[in-house]
């Protein structure tokens, strides 16, 4: 057709319908793995949940492990982000609230389930490692910025992350009551006070 350039047919861009179908399949996978575990879900159910034909699942992910890995990685990003407003207490409290909210989603339940079995396949283990690495790196960047500004004394960011996030997992996984901002503020306050009190001045 016109313009003198060799043109392709008005292609389907891998944005429109294809991207939408992939997103539906990944979301369905997260829900089903959260419900049935990594070993328990089936392609047929993924297709049914996603509202697509099962050939769409097979065609995009001939290997079911690749489907699990991509679903885990795709939904992990929100759990790894920590804002930098210049107020370390507020940013960590916001992070804990977001973490608690994330753990209550289908993805969060999937992640918690996936971390339980001692032996996952190498591909799934690698994906889980990447998710945890993202969270550790985000915490390190935020804590390093706080140390640089004098908001905190020098501190091991991994240790700080473990101290503040451990109670969130405990409260959410127990399911006895919701995790609140008051919980987040209290946890961050106690941990930061302890770090400041036990770190000798430089």
Coordinates of C-alpha atoms in Angstrom, one line a residue:
X1 CA 0.0 0.0 0.0
X2 CA 1.2 3.5 -0.4
X3 CA 4.2 5.5 0.7
X4 CA 6.8 3.6 -1.3
X5 CA 8.1 1.7 1.7
X6 CA 7.7 -2.0 1.9
X7 CA 5.0 -2.3 4.5
X8 CA 4.0 -5.2 6.6
X9 CA 0.3 -6.1 7.1
X10 CA -1.2 -3.9 9.7
X11 CA 0.2 -6.2 12.3
X12 CA -1.1 -7.0 15.7
X13 CA 1.3 -5.3 18.0
X14 CA 2.4 -7.3 21.0
X15 CA 0.8 -4.6 23.0
X16 CA -2.9 -4.9 22.5
X17 CA -4.7 -8.2 22.8
X18 CA -1.6 -10.3 23.2
X19 CA -0.3 -8.3 26.2
X20 CA -3.8 -8.4 27.7
X21 CA -4.1 -12.2 27.3
X22 CA -0.6 -12.7 28.8
X23 CA -1.5 -10.4 31.8
X24 CA -4.8 -12.4 32.4
X25 CA -2.9 -15.7 32.3
X26 CA -0.2 -14.5 34.7
X27 CA -2.8 -13.1 37.1
X28 CA -4.7 -16.4 36.9
X29 CA -1.5 -18.4 37.6
X30 CA -0.8 -16.4 40.7
X31 CA -4.3 -17.0 42.0
X32 CA -4.1 -20.8 41.4
X33 CA -0.6 -21.2 42.7
X34 CA -1.7 -19.3 45.9
X35 CA -4.6 -21.8 46.2
X36 CA -3.0 -25.1 45.0
X37 CA 0.7 -24.6 45.4
X38 CA 3.3 -24.7 42.6
X39 CA 3.0 -28.4 42.0
X40 CA -0.8 -28.4 42.1
X41 CA -2.1 -26.1 39.4
X42 CA -3.0 -27.2 35.9
X43 CA -2.9 -25.4 32.5
X44 CA -6.6 -26.1 32.0
X45 CA -7.5 -24.3 35.2
X46 CA -5.3 -21.4 34.3
X47 CA -7.0 -21.0 31.0
X48 CA -10.5 -21.3 32.6
X49 CA -9.6 -18.7 35.3
X50 CA -8.0 -16.4 32.7
X51 CA -11.0 -16.7 30.3
X52 CA -8.8 -17.8 27.4
X53 CA -8.3 -21.0 25.4
X54 CA -5.8 -23.4 26.9
X55 CA -3.7 -23.2 23.6
X56 CA -3.0 -19.6 24.5
X57 CA -1.3 -20.8 27.7
X58 CA 0.6 -23.6 26.0
X59 CA 1.7 -21.4 23.2
X60 CA 3.1 -18.6 25.5
X61 CA 4.5 -21.0 28.1
X62 CA 5.2 -24.5 26.8
X63 CA 7.0 -25.1 30.2
X64 CA 4.8 -24.7 33.2
X65 CA 7.8 -23.7 35.4
X66 CA 8.5 -20.8 33.1
X67 CA 4.9 -19.7 33.6
X68 CA 5.3 -19.9 37.4
X69 CA 8.6 -18.0 37.3
X70 CA 7.3 -15.2 35.1
X71 CA 4.1 -14.8 37.3
X72 CA 6.2 -14.6 40.5
X73 CA 8.6 -12.0 39.0
X74 CA 5.9 -9.9 37.4
X75 CA 4.0 -9.5 40.7
X76 CA 7.0 -9.0 42.9
X77 CA 7.9 -5.5 42.0
X78 CA 5.5 -3.7 44.3
X79 CA 6.7 -5.6 47.4
X80 CA 10.2 -4.4 46.8
X81 CA 9.8 -0.6 46.5
X82 CA 10.6 1.8 49.3
X83 CA 10.0 5.5 48.9
X84 CA 12.5 8.1 49.9
X85 CA 10.8 11.2 51.3
X86 CA 13.7 12.1 53.5
X87 CA 11.9 10.7 56.6
X88 CA 13.2 7.2 57.3
X89 CA 10.7 6.4 60.0
X90 CA 7.7 7.3 57.7
X91 CA 9.2 5.5 54.7
X92 CA 9.8 2.3 56.6
X93 CA 6.3 2.4 58.2
X94 CA 4.8 2.9 54.7
X95 CA 6.9 0.0 53.4
X96 CA 5.6 -2.2 56.2
X97 CA 2.0 -1.3 55.4
X98 CA 2.5 -2.0 51.7
X99 CA 4.3 -5.3 52.5
X100 CA 1.4 -6.3 54.7
X101 CA -1.1 -5.4 52.0
X102 CA 1.0 -7.3 49.4
X103 CA 1.2 -10.4 51.6
X104 CA -2.6 -10.5 51.7
X105 CA -2.9 -10.6 47.9
X106 CA -2.9 -13.7 45.8
X107 CA 0.7 -13.0 44.9
X108 CA 1.7 -12.6 48.5
X109 CA 0.2 -15.9 49.4
X110 CA 1.9 -17.5 46.5
X111 CA 5.2 -16.1 47.6
X112 CA 4.7 -17.3 51.1
X113 CA 3.7 -20.8 49.9
X114 CA 6.7 -21.0 47.5
X115 CA 9.1 -20.1 50.3
X116 CA 7.9 -22.9 52.5
X117 CA 9.0 -26.1 50.7
X118 CA 12.7 -26.8 51.2
X119 CA 13.1 -28.1 47.7
X120 CA 11.8 -26.1 44.8
X121 CA 13.1 -26.6 41.2
X122 CA 16.2 -24.6 40.3
X123 CA 14.2 -22.2 38.1
X124 CA 11.7 -21.4 40.9
X125 CA 14.5 -21.1 43.5
X126 CA 16.3 -18.7 41.2
X127 CA 13.1 -16.6 40.8
X128 CA 12.5 -16.5 44.5
X129 CA 16.1 -15.5 45.0
X130 CA 15.7 -12.6 42.6
X131 CA 12.5 -11.4 44.3
X132 CA 14.3 -11.5 47.7
X133 CA 17.4 -9.8 46.2
X134 CA 15.2 -7.0 44.9
X135 CA 13.8 -6.3 48.3
X136 CA 17.2 -6.5 50.0
X137 CA 18.7 -4.1 47.4
X138 CA 15.8 -1.6 47.8
X139 CA 16.2 -1.7 51.6
X140 CA 20.0 -1.2 51.3
X141 CA 19.6 1.8 49.0
X142 CA 17.1 3.5 51.4
X143 CA 19.1 2.7 54.5
X144 CA 22.4 3.9 52.9
X145 CA 20.7 7.2 52.0
X146 CA 19.5 7.6 55.6
X147 CA 23.0 6.9 56.9
X148 CA 24.5 9.4 54.4
X149 CA 22.1 12.1 55.6
X150 CA 22.7 11.4 59.3
X151 CA 19.2 10.1 59.9
X152 CA 20.7 6.8 61.1
X153 CA 24.1 5.6 62.4
X154 CA 25.9 3.1 60.1
X155 CA 23.8 -0.1 60.3
X156 CA 23.5 -3.4 58.5
X157 CA 20.5 -2.9 56.2
X158 CA 19.8 -6.6 55.9
X159 CA 19.5 -6.8 59.7
X160 CA 17.3 -3.8 59.9
X161 CA 15.0 -5.2 57.1
X162 CA 14.7 -8.5 58.9
X163 CA 13.9 -6.8 62.3
X164 CA 11.1 -4.7 60.8
X165 CA 9.6 -7.2 58.4
X166 CA 9.6 -10.3 60.6
X167 CA 6.6 -9.0 62.8
X168 CA 4.6 -8.2 59.6
X169 CA 4.9 -11.8 58.3
X170 CA 3.9 -13.1 61.8
X171 CA 0.8 -10.9 62.1
X172 CA -0.4 -11.4 58.6
X173 CA 0.2 -15.2 58.5
X174 CA -1.5 -15.7 61.8
X175 CA -4.6 -14.0 60.3
X176 CA -6.0 -13.2 63.8
X177 CA -6.2 -9.4 63.2
X178 CA -5.3 -6.9 60.4
X179 CA -1.9 -5.3 60.3
X180 CA -2.4 -1.5 61.0
X181 CA -0.5 1.7 60.6
X182 CA -0.2 1.7 64.5
X183 CA 1.6 -1.6 64.2
X184 CA 3.9 -0.3 61.5
X185 CA 4.8 2.9 63.5
X186 CA 5.4 0.9 66.7
X187 CA 7.7 -1.7 65.0
X188 CA 9.7 1.0 63.2
X189 CA 10.0 3.1 66.3
X190 CA 11.2 0.3 68.5
X191 CA 13.8 -1.0 65.9
X192 CA 15.2 2.5 65.0
X193 CA 15.4 3.5 68.7
X194 CA 17.3 0.2 69.4
X195 CA 19.7 0.8 66.5
X196 CA 20.4 4.4 67.6
X197 CA 20.8 3.4 71.2
X198 CA 23.2 0.5 70.6
X199 CA 25.4 2.0 67.9
X200 CA 28.3 3.9 69.3
X201 CA 28.9 7.3 67.8
X202 CA 31.6 7.4 65.1

